[in-house]
mmCIF file of C-alpha atoms in Angstrom:
data_model
loop_
_atom_site.group_PDB
_atom_site.id
_atom_site.type_symbol
_atom_site.label_atom_id
_atom_site.label_comp_id
_atom_site.label_asym_id
_atom_site.label_seq_id
_atom_site.Cartn_x
_atom_site.Cartn_y
_atom_site.Cartn_z
ATOM 1 C CA ALA A 1 89.329 74.691 105.385
ATOM 2 C CA THR A 2 92.413 73.621 107.233
ATOM 3 C CA SER A 3 94.585 76.147 108.999
ATOM 4 C CA GLY A 4 97.680 77.151 107.119
ATOM 5 C CA GLY A 5 96.296 77.262 103.674
ATOM 6 C CA GLY A 6 95.091 73.842 102.586
ATOM 7 C CA THR A 7 91.554 73.019 101.612
ATOM 8 C CA LYS A 8 90.112 70.135 103.607
ATOM 9 C CA ALA A 9 89.575 66.995 101.597
ATOM 10 C CA SER A 10 88.468 63.599 102.779
ATOM 11 C CA SER A 11 91.116 61.678 104.659
ATOM 12 C CA GLY A 12 92.761 59.230 102.365
ATOM 13 C CA THR A 13 93.025 61.682 99.476
ATOM 14 C CA SER A 14 96.285 60.829 97.796
ATOM 15 C CA ALA A 15 98.500 62.821 95.495
ATOM 16 C CA ALA A 16 97.306 60.675 92.582
ATOM 17 C CA ALA A 17 93.719 61.748 93.295
ATOM 18 C CA TRP A 18 94.628 65.425 93.274
ATOM 19 C CA THR A 19 91.912 67.995 92.667
ATOM 20 C CA ILE A 20 91.843 71.738 93.230
ATOM 21 C CA GLU A 21 89.917 71.000 96.452
ATOM 22 C CA ALA A 22 92.580 68.599 97.806
ATOM 23 C CA ASP A 23 94.335 69.238 101.112
ATOM 24 C CA CYS A 24 97.643 70.581 99.784
ATOM 25 C CA LEU A 25 99.369 70.343 103.139
ATOM 26 C CA ALA A 26 98.736 66.617 103.461
ATOM 27 C CA CYS A 27 101.615 66.075 101.028
ATOM 28 C CA HIS A 28 103.451 69.410 101.066
ATOM 29 C CA VAL A 29 104.868 69.071 104.573
ATOM 30 C CA ASN A 30 107.665 71.627 104.127
ATOM 31 C CA GLU A 31 105.106 74.234 103.151
ATOM 32 C CA GLN A 32 103.040 73.329 106.220
ATOM 33 C CA GLU A 33 106.108 73.989 108.360
ATOM 34 C CA ALA A 34 106.527 77.390 106.678
ATOM 35 C CA PHE A 35 103.001 78.365 107.758
ATOM 36 C CA GLU A 36 104.061 77.652 111.353
ATOM 37 C CA ASP A 37 107.503 79.342 111.158
ATOM 38 C CA GLU A 38 107.281 83.025 112.112
ATOM 39 C CA LYS A 39 110.420 83.748 110.037
ATOM 40 C CA CYS A 40 108.585 82.708 106.855
ATOM 41 C CA LEU A 41 106.169 85.000 105.040
ATOM 42 C CA ALA A 42 103.791 82.063 104.737
ATOM 43 C CA SER A 43 103.072 82.408 108.471
ATOM 44 C CA LYS A 44 101.689 85.898 107.857
ATOM 45 C CA HIS A 45 99.415 84.474 105.152
ATOM 46 C CA ALA A 46 98.278 81.369 107.056
ATOM 47 C CA ALA A 47 94.608 82.406 106.964
ATOM 48 C CA LEU A 48 94.610 82.047 103.168
ATOM 49 C CA GLU A 49 94.035 78.867 101.219
ATOM 50 C CA CYS A 50 96.956 77.599 99.123
ATOM 51 C CA THR A 51 94.859 78.070 96.004
ATOM 52 C CA ASP A 52 94.271 81.746 96.831
ATOM 53 C CA CYS A 53 97.818 82.329 95.603
ATOM 54 C CA HIS A 54 98.524 79.170 93.602
ATOM 55 C CA ALA A 55 95.461 79.757 91.447
ATOM 56 C CA ASP A 56 96.565 78.261 88.122
ATOM 57 C CA GLU A 57 94.412 75.121 88.168
ATOM 58 C CA LYS A 58 95.684 73.969 84.774
ATOM 59 C CA GLY A 59 99.319 74.351 85.862
ATOM 60 C CA LEU A 60 98.645 72.641 89.180
ATOM 61 C CA ALA A 61 96.941 69.733 87.423
ATOM 62 C CA LYS A 62 99.947 69.387 85.114
ATOM 63 C CA GLY A 63 102.311 69.495 88.121
ATOM 64 C CA HIS A 64 100.382 66.741 89.872
ATOM 65 C CA LYS A 65 99.983 64.557 86.776
ATOM 66 C CA LYS A 66 102.917 62.307 87.691
ATOM 67 C CA ALA A 67 102.073 62.186 91.393
ATOM 68 C CA LYS A 68 102.370 58.641 92.715
ATOM 69 C CA GLU A 69 99.699 56.882 94.705
ATOM 70 C CA GLY A 70 100.626 56.559 98.354
ATOM 71 C CA VAL A 71 103.292 59.300 98.414
ATOM 72 C CA ALA A 72 102.523 61.006 101.690
ATOM 73 C CA GLN A 73 105.204 63.682 101.721
ATOM 74 C CA VAL A 74 106.638 65.629 98.841
ATOM 75 C CA LYS A 75 110.334 66.271 99.350
ATOM 76 C CA ARG A 76 110.558 69.125 96.863
ATOM 77 C CA LEU A 77 107.923 71.524 95.603
ATOM 78 C CA LYS A 78 108.221 72.046 91.888
ATOM 79 C CA LYS A 79 108.249 75.705 91.041
ATOM 80 C CA SER A 80 104.727 77.016 90.981
ATOM 81 C CA GLU A 81 104.300 80.461 89.489
ATOM 82 C CA VAL A 82 102.333 82.960 91.522
ATOM 83 C CA ASP A 83 101.424 85.917 89.346
ATOM 84 C CA GLY A 84 102.358 89.240 90.934
ATOM 85 C CA GLU A 85 98.813 90.410 90.247
ATOM 86 C CA VAL A 86 97.663 87.885 92.853
ATOM 87 C CA CYS A 87 99.816 89.630 95.476
ATOM 88 C CA LEU A 88 98.497 93.018 94.407
ATOM 89 C CA THR A 89 94.924 92.016 95.197
ATOM 90 C CA CYS A 90 95.814 92.485 98.875
ATOM 91 C CA HIS A 91 99.015 94.544 98.740
ATOM 92 C CA LYS A 92 98.558 97.789 96.826
ATOM 93 C CA GLN A 93 101.559 98.827 94.691
ATOM 94 C CA GLU A 94 101.335 102.481 95.799
ATOM 95 C CA ASP A 95 101.345 101.485 99.479
ATOM 96 C CA LEU A 96 104.347 99.190 98.998
ATOM 97 C CA ALA A 97 106.314 101.893 97.161
ATOM 98 C CA LYS A 98 105.517 104.432 99.875
ATOM 99 C CA ALA A 99 106.467 102.014 102.679
ATOM 100 C CA THR A 100 109.880 101.314 101.128
ATOM 101 C CA ALA A 101 110.643 104.809 99.804
ATOM 102 C CA GLU A 102 113.421 105.291 102.376
ATOM 103 C CA GLN A 103 114.812 101.742 101.974
ATOM 104 C CA ASP A 104 118.444 101.664 100.842
ATOM 105 C CA VAL A 105 118.929 97.902 100.445
ATOM 106 C CA LEU A 106 119.246 98.414 96.680
ATOM 107 C CA THR A 107 122.218 100.739 96.530
ATOM 108 C CA ASP A 108 124.730 100.256 93.742
ATOM 109 C CA LYS A 109 128.473 100.943 93.901
ATOM 110 C CA GLU A 110 127.873 104.442 92.464
ATOM 111 C CA GLY A 111 125.511 105.295 95.331
ATOM 112 C CA THR A 112 122.326 105.077 93.257
ATOM 113 C CA VAL A 113 119.434 103.946 95.459
ATOM 114 C CA VAL A 114 116.448 102.175 93.928
ATOM 115 C CA ASN A 115 113.144 101.609 95.706
ATOM 116 C CA PRO A 116 112.501 97.860 95.393
ATOM 117 C CA HIS A 117 108.745 98.477 94.961
ATOM 118 C CA ASP A 118 109.162 101.291 92.449
ATOM 119 C CA LEU A 119 111.589 99.924 89.889
ATOM 120 C CA PRO A 120 112.117 101.928 86.717
ATOM 121 C CA ALA A 121 109.574 100.861 84.090
ATOM 122 C CA VAL A 122 111.940 99.307 81.563
ATOM 123 C CA GLU A 123 111.462 96.161 79.514
ATOM 124 C CA GLU A 124 114.235 94.386 81.386
ATOM 125 C CA HIS A 125 112.262 94.631 84.644
ATOM 126 C CA GLN A 126 109.174 92.901 83.207
ATOM 127 C CA GLY A 127 110.358 89.532 84.543
ATOM 128 C CA VAL A 128 110.801 90.815 88.104
ATOM 129 C CA SER A 129 107.842 89.792 90.249
ATOM 130 C CA CYS A 130 107.001 89.820 93.941
ATOM 131 C CA ALA A 131 108.242 86.231 94.223
ATOM 132 C CA SER A 132 111.624 87.253 92.790
ATOM 133 C CA CYS A 133 112.514 88.672 96.212
ATOM 134 C CA HIS A 134 109.773 87.501 98.570
ATOM 135 C CA TYR A 135 110.039 83.807 99.392
ATOM 136 C CA MET A 136 106.871 82.572 101.044
ATOM 137 C CA HIS A 137 108.056 79.150 102.158
ATOM 138 C CA ARG A 138 111.678 79.885 103.095
ATOM 139 C CA ASP A 139 112.972 82.095 105.866
ATOM 140 C CA LYS A 140 115.248 84.154 103.611
ATOM 141 C CA PRO A 141 114.244 87.801 104.088
ATOM 142 C CA ALA A 142 113.518 89.937 101.015
ATOM 143 C CA LEU A 143 116.194 92.371 102.213
ATOM 144 C CA GLU A 144 118.763 89.641 101.567
ATOM 145 C CA ALA A 145 117.194 88.293 98.383
ATOM 146 C CA ALA A 146 116.579 91.580 96.539
ATOM 147 C CA PRO A 147 120.215 92.584 95.897
ATOM 148 C CA ALA A 148 120.934 89.169 94.396
ATOM 149 C CA VAL A 149 117.970 89.576 92.037
ATOM 150 C CA CYS A 150 119.331 92.902 90.797
ATOM 151 C CA ASP A 151 122.866 91.525 90.561
ATOM 152 C CA GLY A 152 121.579 88.891 88.134
ATOM 153 C CA CYS A 153 121.530 91.591 85.443
ATOM 154 C CA HIS A 154 123.393 94.475 87.052
ATOM 155 C CA HIS A 155 126.407 92.258 87.595
ATOM 156 C CA ASP A 156 128.857 95.121 87.534
ATOM 157 C CA GLY A 157 127.232 96.614 90.637
ATOM 158 C CA VAL A 158 125.832 99.584 88.701
ATOM 159 C CA TYR A 159 122.066 100.035 88.332
ATOM 160 C CA GLU A 160 122.267 102.482 85.427
ATOM 161 C CA CYS A 161 121.306 100.715 82.213
ATOM 162 C CA PHE A 162 123.631 100.235 79.271
ATOM 163 C CA THR A 163 126.845 100.852 81.215
ATOM 164 C CA CYS A 164 128.234 97.335 80.663
ATOM 165 C CA HIS A 165 127.125 96.163 77.256
ATOM 166 C CA ALA A 166 127.215 99.344 75.192
#
């Protein structure tokens, strides 16, 4: 295995010859840089293989279907879903909620504070995943990203449900 998450493949493996065993970082240079950048969460996960988190082989195959022979560097990574359950194999939900119990980054204009790892169990939160706030390959901290995620629905700055569209 290569450091920083890729699986070692023979040199000369091209994007067009992609397999689940391919060296991801041979083409995904920006992601390689994230593994080396201490400001990125990827650097804290550098001992893992890319496919430990990006485990959807069928989705990955579809994403690489149009890969062109000889393309050495991918300029943009197409969105690859990482199921929150993958994160929870290492990071226990109870531990996360406890660690952020005193966090006040999610405070609405009424003073309501919400623990980002213990969101109310409502249908509208079903689409919120770890990756909604935690960017692995960018240096934007979750503390900055989380309020914007909430503001996507709670656009009036109030976290109480049904206050806007009654």
